[in-house]
Amino acid sequence: MNDDTQWLSPREQHSWRAFIRLNQKLFARLGSELQTQSKLSGADFAILVALTDDPSGRLRFQELAKAIDFEQSRLSHQIARMIKRGLVAREECAEDGRGAFVTITDQGRETIEAAAPKHVAAVRRLVLDAIPPEELDALGDIAARILKHLDETAP
Amino acid sequence: MNDDTQWLSPREQHSWRAFIRLNQKLFARLGSELQTQSKLSGADFAILVALTDDPSGRLRFQELAKAIDFEQSRLSHQIARMIKRGLVAREECAEDGRGAFVTITDQGRETIEAAAPKHVAAVRRLVLDAIPPEELDALGDIAARILKHLDETAP
DNA sequence: TCGCAATAGATGATGTGTCAATAATCGAGT
DNA sequence: ACTCGATTATTGACACATCATCTATTGCGA
């Protein structure tokens, strides 16, 4: 192994591993609470929130995909499953014969309205209660910084 | 909706959403680079690293599961797939008739030794280059704090 | 208006994660 | 020595993600 590799320093490694581990545990935990309390996956939740955020309660596939950062195909499968469960519906698009809207159903609305408070409570209990507001701000700043960098180093 | 819910303040929401989004994007990106450069999933990588970390290159399922924070069943499926690809092997355990070891194969070793430098480079390029060392430390501290809280609030 | 690249979305194959149920073995207490 | 609960790992079913491929439509330029 032609070793000009810049391995992580112990300090770097320590922080990086903590970060990785946090992500695995935290999102596993949040996902599992969502699942047992509200029968929703994280993806379900994100989609229902995005649809609720829009005044008309409906979005084109592309818009929705962009809003929650899903790939086209992932979204297509996801929506197919959600239609089967009655959470959303497909609606043909008049102006563009190829396109379609995704709309939230009444059942979808009820579901998200019941789920959201529980989810917020979980976030508060698991994360916000663990760190003071300044640190949350710091976390947000760092996240935003890395995100920006990621977008600049676009694939 | 009986609303005594403590919704997130705009400030909280801002930080929290950035954090979520970071996780989705960053790990998707790292995973996809790992996949295309080294034909490994994040799980494959974690397992090979854990096995390499151990001097004997072999671990009991339980130890391995604990080391990388996998559930039993997930690990079992994962190892089954990796055996099929020749990256690891199963070895019966003499002292405990129930148990088994997972050992890294030569091919597994070659694979991880080729993959690791590329992965480290990706972490450096995508993350460490985006933030100064103090912020990485801060990130590590916050992550550790939340992790500790998560373990205390055990499920 | 014809031709064709680009766009919108669907689909099937495959790999991955989770849950519930199962089977084998261990070990502590009787 | 026996029994029974705990531990160790596997399995099958299903939800989810990704990739490559496919179809239909649009819209642009010759």
Short mmCIF file of N, CA, C and O in Angstrom, two decimals, chain A residues 1 5-9 11-12 14-27 29-30 49 53 66-70 113-114 116-117 119-120 123-147 149-151 153-155, chain B residues 1 5-9 11-12 15-27 29-30 49 53 66-70 113-114 116-117 119-120 123-147 149-151 153-155:
data_model
loop_
_atom_site.label_atom_id
_atom_site.label_comp_id
_atom_site.label_asym_id
_atom_site.label_seq_id
_atom_site.Cartn_x
_atom_site.Cartn_y
_atom_site.Cartn_z
N MET A 1 0.84 -1.21 0.00
CA MET A 1 0.00 0.00 0.00
C MET A 1 0.87 1.24 0.00
O MET A 1 1.29 1.74 1.01
N THR A 5 -0.76 8.11 2.31
CA THR A 5 -2.08 8.42 2.85
C THR A 5 -1.99 9.26 4.11
O THR A 5 -1.20 8.96 5.00
N GLN A 6 -2.80 10.28 4.16
CA GLN A 6 -2.86 11.10 5.36
C GLN A 6 -3.91 10.53 6.29
O GLN A 6 -5.07 10.94 6.27
N TRP A 7 -3.50 9.59 7.11
CA TRP A 7 -4.44 8.97 8.03
C TRP A 7 -4.97 9.99 9.02
O TRP A 7 -4.37 11.05 9.20
N LEU A 8 -6.08 9.66 9.66
CA LEU A 8 -6.64 10.58 10.64
C LEU A 8 -5.78 10.58 11.90
O LEU A 8 -5.34 9.52 12.36
N SER A 9 -5.56 11.74 12.46
CA SER A 9 -4.87 11.83 13.74
C SER A 9 -5.80 11.28 14.82
O SER A 9 -7.02 11.22 14.61
N ARG A 11 -6.92 12.55 17.39
CA ARG A 11 -7.92 13.55 17.71
C ARG A 11 -9.03 13.59 16.65
O ARG A 11 -10.22 13.64 16.96
N GLU A 12 -8.60 13.60 15.42
CA GLU A 12 -9.57 13.60 14.32
C GLU A 12 -10.41 12.34 14.37
O GLU A 12 -11.64 12.37 14.23
N HIS A 14 -11.11 10.45 16.83
CA HIS A 14 -12.00 10.44 17.97
C HIS A 14 -13.30 11.18 17.66
O HIS A 14 -14.41 10.68 17.88
N SER A 15 -13.14 12.37 17.14
CA SER A 15 -14.33 13.17 16.82
C SER A 15 -15.14 12.53 15.70
O SER A 15 -16.38 12.45 15.77
N TRP A 16 -14.45 12.08 14.70
CA TRP A 16 -15.13 11.52 13.54
C TRP A 16 -15.94 10.28 13.91
O TRP A 16 -17.09 10.11 13.53
N ARG A 17 -15.33 9.43 14.73
CA ARG A 17 -16.05 8.22 15.14
C ARG A 17 -17.28 8.55 15.99
O ARG A 17 -18.31 7.90 15.87
N ALA A 18 -17.12 9.52 16.86
CA ALA A 18 -18.27 9.91 17.68
C ALA A 18 -19.40 10.40 16.78
O ALA A 18 -20.58 10.06 16.99
N PHE A 19 -19.03 11.15 15.79
CA PHE A 19 -20.03 11.68 14.87
C PHE A 19 -20.75 10.55 14.13
O PHE A 19 -21.99 10.53 14.06
N ILE A 20 -19.98 9.64 13.57
CA ILE A 20 -20.56 8.49 12.88
C ILE A 20 -21.53 7.75 13.79
O ILE A 20 -22.66 7.45 13.43
N ARG A 21 -21.05 7.44 14.95
CA ARG A 21 -21.82 6.65 15.88
C ARG A 21 -23.10 7.36 16.28
O ARG A 21 -24.16 6.75 16.41
N LEU A 22 -22.99 8.66 16.47
CA LEU A 22 -24.17 9.44 16.81
C LEU A 22 -25.23 9.26 15.73
O LEU A 22 -26.39 9.03 16.03
N ASN A 23 -24.79 9.37 14.52
CA ASN A 23 -25.73 9.28 13.42
C ASN A 23 -26.43 7.95 13.39
O ASN A 23 -27.64 7.87 13.24
N GLN A 24 -25.65 6.90 13.53
CA GLN A 24 -26.26 5.58 13.49
C GLN A 24 -27.28 5.43 14.60
O GLN A 24 -28.43 5.07 14.36
N LYS A 25 -26.84 5.73 15.80
CA LYS A 25 -27.73 5.50 16.94
C LYS A 25 -28.94 6.41 16.94
O LYS A 25 -30.07 5.99 17.13
N LEU A 26 -28.67 7.68 16.75
CA LEU A 26 -29.75 8.65 16.86
C LEU A 26 -30.85 8.40 15.84
O LEU A 26 -32.03 8.34 16.19
N PHE A 27 -30.45 8.20 14.59
CA PHE A 27 -31.49 8.06 13.59
C PHE A 27 -32.16 6.70 13.66
O PHE A 27 -33.36 6.58 13.36
N ARG A 29 -32.78 5.27 16.44
CA ARG A 29 -33.69 5.46 17.56
C ARG A 29 -34.91 6.27 17.18
O ARG A 29 -36.04 5.90 17.48
N LEU A 30 -34.68 7.39 16.53
CA LEU A 30 -35.80 8.22 16.10
C LEU A 30 -36.71 7.45 15.15
O LEU A 30 -37.93 7.52 15.25
N VAL A 49 -44.65 15.69 5.72
CA VAL A 49 -44.33 17.05 6.14
C VAL A 49 -44.19 17.97 4.94
O VAL A 49 -44.74 19.07 4.91
N ASP A 53 -46.46 21.17 4.19
CA ASP A 53 -45.86 22.51 4.11
C ASP A 53 -46.41 23.30 2.94
O ASP A 53 -46.49 24.52 2.98
N LYS A 66 -36.89 17.15 -4.83
CA LYS A 66 -35.90 18.17 -4.52
C LYS A 66 -36.05 18.63 -3.08
O LYS A 66 -35.06 18.80 -2.36
N ALA A 67 -37.28 18.79 -2.64
CA ALA A 67 -37.54 19.30 -1.30
C ALA A 67 -36.96 18.39 -0.22
O ALA A 67 -36.44 18.86 0.79
N ILE A 68 -37.05 17.10 -0.43
CA ILE A 68 -36.57 16.20 0.61
C ILE A 68 -35.32 15.46 0.21
O ILE A 68 -34.88 14.56 0.90
N ASP A 69 -34.76 15.83 -0.95
CA ASP A 69 -33.49 15.26 -1.37
C ASP A 69 -33.56 13.75 -1.59
O ASP A 69 -32.73 13.01 -1.07
N PHE A 70 -34.56 13.35 -2.34
CA PHE A 70 -34.68 11.96 -2.73
C PHE A 70 -34.34 11.83 -4.21
O PHE A 70 -34.61 12.74 -4.98
N GLU A 113 -50.68 14.63 11.48
CA GLU A 113 -51.03 15.50 12.60
C GLU A 113 -50.95 14.77 13.93
O GLU A 113 -50.68 15.39 14.97
N ALA A 114 -51.17 13.49 13.88
CA ALA A 114 -51.01 12.71 15.11
C ALA A 114 -49.55 12.41 15.39
O ALA A 114 -49.11 12.36 16.54
N ALA A 116 -46.70 14.11 14.28
CA ALA A 116 -45.75 15.21 14.43
C ALA A 116 -45.44 15.57 15.88
O ALA A 116 -44.26 15.68 16.24
N PRO A 117 -46.45 15.73 16.73
CA PRO A 117 -46.13 16.11 18.10
C PRO A 117 -45.28 15.06 18.80
O PRO A 117 -44.36 15.40 19.54
N HIS A 119 -43.21 13.06 17.41
CA HIS A 119 -41.86 13.08 16.86
C HIS A 119 -41.06 14.26 17.42
O HIS A 119 -39.91 14.12 17.81
N VAL A 120 -41.70 15.40 17.47
CA VAL A 120 -41.03 16.58 18.03
C VAL A 120 -40.63 16.31 19.47
O VAL A 120 -39.52 16.65 19.90
N VAL A 123 -37.52 14.23 19.47
CA VAL A 123 -36.33 15.02 19.14
C VAL A 123 -35.90 15.83 20.35
O VAL A 123 -34.72 15.91 20.70
N ARG A 124 -36.87 16.42 21.01
CA ARG A 124 -36.56 17.22 22.19
C ARG A 124 -35.94 16.35 23.28
O ARG A 124 -34.90 16.67 23.85
N ARG A 125 -36.58 15.25 23.53
CA ARG A 125 -36.12 14.37 24.60
C ARG A 125 -34.75 13.77 24.31
O ARG A 125 -33.89 13.72 25.19
N LEU A 126 -34.54 13.35 23.06
CA LEU A 126 -33.29 12.65 22.75
C LEU A 126 -32.13 13.57 22.45
O LEU A 126 -30.98 13.23 22.71
N VAL A 127 -32.43 14.73 21.88
CA VAL A 127 -31.34 15.60 21.44
C VAL A 127 -31.30 16.92 22.19
O VAL A 127 -30.31 17.24 22.85
N LEU A 128 -32.37 17.67 22.08
CA LEU A 128 -32.32 19.03 22.60
C LEU A 128 -32.11 19.05 24.11
O LEU A 128 -31.45 19.94 24.64
N ASP A 129 -32.66 18.06 24.78
CA ASP A 129 -32.47 18.01 26.23
C ASP A 129 -31.03 17.66 26.61
O ASP A 129 -30.64 17.80 27.77
N ALA A 130 -30.27 17.18 25.64
CA ALA A 130 -28.91 16.74 25.95
C ALA A 130 -27.90 17.87 25.86
O ALA A 130 -26.81 17.78 26.43
N ILE A 131 -28.24 18.92 25.15
CA ILE A 131 -27.26 19.99 24.94
C ILE A 131 -27.92 21.36 25.08
O ILE A 131 -29.08 21.54 24.71
N PRO A 132 -27.18 22.33 25.60
CA PRO A 132 -27.71 23.68 25.75
C PRO A 132 -27.87 24.35 24.39
O PRO A 132 -27.23 23.93 23.42
N PRO A 133 -28.70 25.38 24.33
CA PRO A 133 -29.02 26.06 23.07
C PRO A 133 -27.79 26.51 22.28
O PRO A 133 -27.78 26.40 21.07
N GLU A 134 -26.77 27.01 22.99
CA GLU A 134 -25.59 27.48 22.25
C GLU A 134 -24.96 26.35 21.46
O GLU A 134 -24.46 26.55 20.35
N GLU A 135 -24.97 25.18 22.07
CA GLU A 135 -24.33 24.07 21.38
C GLU A 135 -25.16 23.61 20.20
O GLU A 135 -24.63 23.16 19.19
N LEU A 136 -26.46 23.72 20.34
CA LEU A 136 -27.31 23.38 19.20
C LEU A 136 -27.02 24.35 18.05
O LEU A 136 -26.90 23.93 16.89
N ASP A 137 -26.87 25.62 18.39
CA ASP A 137 -26.52 26.59 17.36
C ASP A 137 -25.19 26.22 16.71
O ASP A 137 -25.05 26.25 15.48
N ALA A 138 -24.23 25.89 17.56
CA ALA A 138 -22.91 25.53 17.04
C ALA A 138 -23.02 24.33 16.10
O ALA A 138 -22.46 24.32 15.00
N LEU A 139 -23.80 23.35 16.54
CA LEU A 139 -24.00 22.16 15.72
C LEU A 139 -24.61 22.53 14.38
O LEU A 139 -24.17 22.07 13.32
N GLY A 140 -25.61 23.38 14.43
CA GLY A 140 -26.25 23.83 13.20
C GLY A 140 -25.28 24.54 12.27
O GLY A 140 -25.27 24.31 11.06
N ASP A 141 -24.45 25.39 12.85
CA ASP A 141 -23.48 26.12 12.05
C ASP A 141 -22.50 25.18 11.36
O ASP A 141 -22.22 25.30 10.17
N ILE A 142 -21.99 24.26 12.14
CA ILE A 142 -21.01 23.33 11.57
C ILE A 142 -21.66 22.49 10.48
O ILE A 142 -21.10 22.30 9.40
N ALA A 143 -22.86 22.02 10.76
CA ALA A 143 -23.57 21.23 9.76
C ALA A 143 -23.75 22.03 8.48
O ALA A 143 -23.50 21.53 7.37
N ALA A 144 -24.16 23.28 8.64
CA ALA A 144 -24.40 24.12 7.47
C ALA A 144 -23.10 24.32 6.69
O ALA A 144 -23.09 24.29 5.45
N ARG A 145 -22.03 24.49 7.42
CA ARG A 145 -20.74 24.69 6.77
C ARG A 145 -20.35 23.47 5.94
O ARG A 145 -19.93 23.59 4.79
N ILE A 146 -20.48 22.32 6.53
CA ILE A 146 -20.10 21.11 5.80
C ILE A 146 -21.04 20.89 4.61
O ILE A 146 -20.61 20.52 3.52
N LEU A 147 -22.31 21.16 4.82
CA LEU A 147 -23.28 21.01 3.73
C LEU A 147 -22.90 21.90 2.55
O LEU A 147 -22.95 21.46 1.40
N HIS A 149 -20.02 23.03 1.80
CA HIS A 149 -18.83 22.45 1.20
C HIS A 149 -19.19 21.25 0.31
O HIS A 149 -18.65 21.10 -0.79
N LEU A 150 -20.12 20.45 0.78
CA LEU A 150 -20.55 19.28 0.01
C LEU A 150 -21.15 19.71 -1.33
O LEU A 150 -20.90 19.09 -2.37
N ASP A 151 -21.95 20.76 -1.27
CA ASP A 151 -22.59 21.20 -2.50
C ASP A 151 -21.57 21.79 -3.47
O ASP A 151 -21.70 21.64 -4.68
N THR A 153 -18.40 20.91 -3.61
CA THR A 153 -17.64 19.76 -4.11
C THR A 153 -18.60 18.79 -4.80
O THR A 153 -18.50 17.59 -4.65
N ALA A 154 -19.53 19.35 -5.54
CA ALA A 154 -20.61 18.53 -6.11
C ALA A 154 -20.06 17.34 -6.88
O ALA A 154 -18.97 17.42 -7.43
N PRO A 155 -20.78 16.26 -6.89
CA PRO A 155 -20.31 14.99 -7.47
C PRO A 155 -20.16 15.06 -8.99
O PRO A 155 -20.69 15.70 -9.72
N MET B 1 -56.02 18.12 17.65
CA MET B 1 -54.69 17.87 18.21
C MET B 1 -54.48 18.67 19.49
O MET B 1 -54.04 19.80 19.48
N THR B 5 -48.12 20.70 22.72
CA THR B 5 -46.84 20.31 22.14
C THR B 5 -45.87 21.49 22.13
O THR B 5 -46.23 22.59 21.75
N GLN B 6 -44.65 21.18 22.55
CA GLN B 6 -43.62 22.21 22.50
C GLN B 6 -42.92 22.13 21.15
O GLN B 6 -41.89 21.46 21.00
N TRP B 7 -43.45 22.81 20.17
CA TRP B 7 -42.87 22.78 18.83
C TRP B 7 -41.47 23.36 18.86
O TRP B 7 -41.11 24.09 19.79
N LEU B 8 -40.70 23.06 17.84
CA LEU B 8 -39.35 23.62 17.77
C LEU B 8 -39.40 25.10 17.45
O LEU B 8 -40.18 25.52 16.60
N SER B 9 -38.59 25.86 18.12
CA SER B 9 -38.46 27.28 17.78
C SER B 9 -37.77 27.37 16.42
O SER B 9 -37.10 26.44 16.01
N ARG B 11 -35.21 28.82 15.57
CA ARG B 11 -33.77 28.63 15.73
C ARG B 11 -33.44 27.14 15.90
O ARG B 11 -32.51 26.62 15.28
N GLU B 12 -34.21 26.49 16.74
CA GLU B 12 -34.01 25.06 16.92
C GLU B 12 -34.23 24.32 15.61
O GLU B 12 -33.45 23.44 15.23
N SER B 15 -31.31 24.65 13.08
CA SER B 15 -30.15 23.81 13.38
C SER B 15 -30.47 22.34 13.17
O SER B 15 -29.69 21.58 12.59
N TRP B 16 -31.62 21.95 13.64
CA TRP B 16 -31.99 20.54 13.55
C TRP B 16 -32.09 20.08 12.11
O TRP B 16 -31.60 19.03 11.73
N ARG B 17 -32.71 20.91 11.28
CA ARG B 17 -32.85 20.53 9.88
C ARG B 17 -31.51 20.45 9.18
O ARG B 17 -31.27 19.57 8.35
N ALA B 18 -30.62 21.37 9.51
CA ALA B 18 -29.29 21.33 8.90
C ALA B 18 -28.59 20.02 9.29
O ALA B 18 -27.95 19.37 8.46
N PHE B 19 -28.76 19.66 10.52
CA PHE B 19 -28.13 18.44 11.01
C PHE B 19 -28.66 17.20 10.29
O PHE B 19 -27.90 16.35 9.80
N ILE B 20 -29.98 17.11 10.20
CA ILE B 20 -30.61 16.01 9.47
C ILE B 20 -30.10 15.92 8.05
O ILE B 20 -29.69 14.88 7.56
N ARG B 21 -30.14 17.04 7.40
CA ARG B 21 -29.77 17.09 6.00
C ARG B 21 -28.32 16.71 5.81
O ARG B 21 -27.96 16.01 4.86
N LEU B 22 -27.49 17.16 6.72
CA LEU B 22 -26.07 16.80 6.65
C LEU B 22 -25.92 15.29 6.67
O LEU B 22 -25.19 14.71 5.88
N ASN B 23 -26.63 14.68 7.57
CA ASN B 23 -26.51 13.25 7.70
C ASN B 23 -26.91 12.52 6.45
O ASN B 23 -26.24 11.61 5.99
N GLN B 24 -28.04 12.93 5.91
CA GLN B 24 -28.50 12.27 4.70
C GLN B 24 -27.47 12.42 3.59
O GLN B 24 -27.05 11.44 2.98
N LYS B 25 -27.07 13.65 3.34
CA LYS B 25 -26.18 13.90 2.22
C LYS B 25 -24.81 13.30 2.41
O LYS B 25 -24.25 12.66 1.54
N LEU B 26 -24.25 13.56 3.57
CA LEU B 26 -22.88 13.14 3.80
C LEU B 26 -22.72 11.63 3.71
O LEU B 26 -21.83 11.12 3.01
N PHE B 27 -23.61 10.91 4.38
CA PHE B 27 -23.43 9.47 4.39
C PHE B 27 -23.82 8.83 3.07
O PHE B 27 -23.25 7.83 2.66
N ARG B 29 -23.20 10.26 0.30
CA ARG B 29 -22.04 10.55 -0.53
C ARG B 29 -20.86 9.64 -0.21
O ARG B 29 -20.24 9.07 -1.11
N LEU B 30 -20.56 9.51 1.05
CA LEU B 30 -19.46 8.64 1.46
C LEU B 30 -19.74 7.20 1.04
O LEU B 30 -18.85 6.50 0.54
N VAL B 49 -13.01 -3.27 9.02
CA VAL B 49 -12.18 -2.48 9.93
C VAL B 49 -12.16 -3.10 11.32
O VAL B 49 -11.11 -3.26 11.93
N ASP B 53 -8.90 -4.49 13.18
CA ASP B 53 -8.47 -3.90 14.45
C ASP B 53 -8.08 -4.97 15.46
O ASP B 53 -7.22 -4.75 16.31
N LYS B 66 -21.36 -5.77 18.89
CA LYS B 66 -21.22 -4.70 19.85
C LYS B 66 -20.25 -3.64 19.35
O LYS B 66 -20.50 -2.44 19.49
N ALA B 67 -19.17 -4.10 18.77
CA ALA B 67 -18.14 -3.16 18.29
C ALA B 67 -18.69 -2.18 17.27
O ALA B 67 -18.32 -1.01 17.27
N ILE B 68 -19.53 -2.64 16.41
CA ILE B 68 -20.01 -1.75 15.36
C ILE B 68 -21.48 -1.40 15.53
O ILE B 68 -22.08 -0.77 14.65
N ASP B 69 -22.06 -1.84 16.65
CA ASP B 69 -23.42 -1.45 16.95
C ASP B 69 -24.44 -1.96 15.94
O ASP B 69 -25.27 -1.20 15.43
N PHE B 70 -24.34 -3.24 15.65
CA PHE B 70 -25.31 -3.88 14.76
C PHE B 70 -26.21 -4.77 15.60
O PHE B 70 -25.76 -5.34 16.59
N GLU B 113 -7.45 -3.06 2.74
CA GLU B 113 -6.22 -2.28 2.66
C GLU B 113 -6.20 -1.38 1.44
O GLU B 113 -5.57 -0.33 1.44
N ALA B 114 -6.90 -1.81 0.42
CA ALA B 114 -7.00 -0.95 -0.76
C ALA B 114 -8.04 0.14 -0.54
O ALA B 114 -7.90 1.27 -1.02
N ALA B 116 -9.27 1.46 2.45
CA ALA B 116 -9.13 2.39 3.57
C ALA B 116 -8.53 3.75 3.19
O ALA B 116 -9.09 4.79 3.56
N PRO B 117 -7.41 3.76 2.47
CA PRO B 117 -6.83 5.06 2.14
C PRO B 117 -7.78 5.94 1.34
O PRO B 117 -7.89 7.15 1.58
N HIS B 119 -10.98 5.83 1.42
CA HIS B 119 -12.08 6.29 2.26
C HIS B 119 -11.62 7.43 3.17
O HIS B 119 -12.33 8.44 3.32
N VAL B 120 -10.46 7.27 3.75
CA VAL B 120 -9.92 8.34 4.59
C VAL B 120 -9.79 9.63 3.78
O VAL B 120 -10.13 10.72 4.25
N VAL B 123 -13.14 11.21 3.47
CA VAL B 123 -13.57 11.87 4.71
C VAL B 123 -12.84 13.21 4.84
O VAL B 123 -13.44 14.23 5.19
N ARG B 124 -11.57 13.19 4.54
CA ARG B 124 -10.80 14.41 4.64
C ARG B 124 -11.33 15.46 3.67
O ARG B 124 -11.59 16.61 4.02
N ARG B 125 -11.52 15.04 2.46
CA ARG B 125 -11.95 15.96 1.41
C ARG B 125 -13.35 16.50 1.67
O ARG B 125 -13.61 17.69 1.51
N LEU B 126 -14.27 15.63 2.11
CA LEU B 126 -15.66 16.04 2.26
C LEU B 126 -15.94 16.74 3.58
O LEU B 126 -16.81 17.59 3.65
N VAL B 127 -15.24 16.36 4.61
CA VAL B 127 -15.57 16.88 5.93
C VAL B 127 -14.46 17.72 6.53
O VAL B 127 -14.63 18.91 6.80
N LEU B 128 -13.31 17.10 6.73
CA LEU B 128 -12.26 17.78 7.48
C LEU B 128 -11.78 19.04 6.77
O LEU B 128 -11.43 20.02 7.42
N ASP B 129 -11.78 19.00 5.46
CA ASP B 129 -11.37 20.19 4.73
C ASP B 129 -12.38 21.32 4.84
O ASP B 129 -12.09 22.46 4.48
N ALA B 130 -13.57 20.99 5.31
CA ALA B 130 -14.63 22.01 5.35
C ALA B 130 -14.61 22.80 6.65
O ALA B 130 -15.16 23.90 6.72
N ILE B 131 -14.01 22.24 7.68
CA ILE B 131 -14.05 22.91 8.98
C ILE B 131 -12.69 22.85 9.66
O ILE B 131 -11.96 21.87 9.53
N PRO B 132 -12.36 23.89 10.40
CA PRO B 132 -11.09 23.94 11.12
C PRO B 132 -11.10 22.94 12.29
O PRO B 132 -12.18 22.56 12.75
N PRO B 133 -9.92 22.56 12.75
CA PRO B 133 -9.79 21.56 13.80
C PRO B 133 -10.61 21.85 15.05
O PRO B 133 -11.19 20.92 15.63
N GLU B 134 -10.69 23.12 15.48
CA GLU B 134 -11.46 23.41 16.70
C GLU B 134 -12.92 23.00 16.51
O GLU B 134 -13.56 22.53 17.45
N GLU B 135 -13.41 23.22 15.31
CA GLU B 135 -14.82 22.90 15.09
C GLU B 135 -15.03 21.40 15.04
O GLU B 135 -16.07 20.90 15.46
N LEU B 136 -14.05 20.71 14.54
CA LEU B 136 -14.16 19.25 14.55
C LEU B 136 -14.19 18.76 15.99
O LEU B 136 -14.99 17.88 16.34
N ASP B 137 -13.34 19.35 16.81
CA ASP B 137 -13.36 18.99 18.23
C ASP B 137 -14.73 19.29 18.83
O ASP B 137 -15.30 18.47 19.56
N ALA B 138 -15.24 20.46 18.53
CA ALA B 138 -16.54 20.85 19.06
C ALA B 138 -17.61 19.85 18.61
O ALA B 138 -18.44 19.39 19.41
N LEU B 139 -17.55 19.50 17.34
CA LEU B 139 -18.51 18.53 16.81
C LEU B 139 -18.40 17.21 17.56
O LEU B 139 -19.41 16.61 17.96
N GLY B 140 -17.17 16.77 17.76
CA GLY B 140 -16.96 15.53 18.49
C GLY B 140 -17.52 15.60 19.90
O GLY B 140 -18.18 14.67 20.37
N ASP B 141 -17.29 16.71 20.56
CA ASP B 141 -17.79 16.88 21.92
C ASP B 141 -19.30 16.81 21.97
O ASP B 141 -19.88 16.13 22.81
N ILE B 142 -19.92 17.54 21.07
CA ILE B 142 -21.38 17.56 21.07
C ILE B 142 -21.93 16.18 20.76
O ILE B 142 -22.86 15.70 21.42
N ALA B 143 -21.33 15.54 19.79
CA ALA B 143 -21.77 14.18 19.45
C ALA B 143 -21.64 13.26 20.65
O ALA B 143 -22.57 12.51 20.97
N ALA B 144 -20.51 13.36 21.33
CA ALA B 144 -20.29 12.49 22.49
C ALA B 144 -21.33 12.77 23.57
O ALA B 144 -21.85 11.86 24.21
N ARG B 145 -21.63 14.04 23.76
CA ARG B 145 -22.60 14.41 24.77
C ARG B 145 -23.97 13.81 24.45
O ARG B 145 -24.64 13.25 25.32
N ILE B 146 -24.39 13.96 23.21
CA ILE B 146 -25.70 13.42 22.84
C ILE B 146 -25.70 11.90 22.95
O ILE B 146 -26.66 11.29 23.43
N LEU B 147 -24.61 11.30 22.53
CA LEU B 147 -24.50 9.84 22.62
C LEU B 147 -24.66 9.36 24.05
O LEU B 147 -25.38 8.39 24.33
N HIS B 149 -26.14 10.85 26.45
CA HIS B 149 -27.54 11.05 26.81
C HIS B 149 -28.41 9.93 26.25
O HIS B 149 -29.32 9.43 26.92
N LEU B 150 -28.13 9.54 25.02
CA LEU B 150 -28.90 8.47 24.39
C LEU B 150 -28.76 7.18 25.18
O LEU B 150 -29.73 6.45 25.37
N ASP B 151 -27.54 6.90 25.61
CA ASP B 151 -27.33 5.65 26.34
C ASP B 151 -28.01 5.69 27.70
O ASP B 151 -28.51 4.69 28.18
N THR B 153 -30.73 7.45 28.41
CA THR B 153 -32.16 7.33 28.10
C THR B 153 -32.41 6.02 27.38
O THR B 153 -33.20 5.98 26.45
N ALA B 154 -31.74 4.99 27.79
CA ALA B 154 -31.80 3.73 27.05
C ALA B 154 -33.24 3.29 26.81
O ALA B 154 -34.11 3.56 27.63
N PRO B 155 -33.48 2.62 25.73
CA PRO B 155 -34.83 2.26 25.30
C PRO B 155 -35.52 1.23 26.16
O PRO B 155 -35.16 0.61 26.97
#
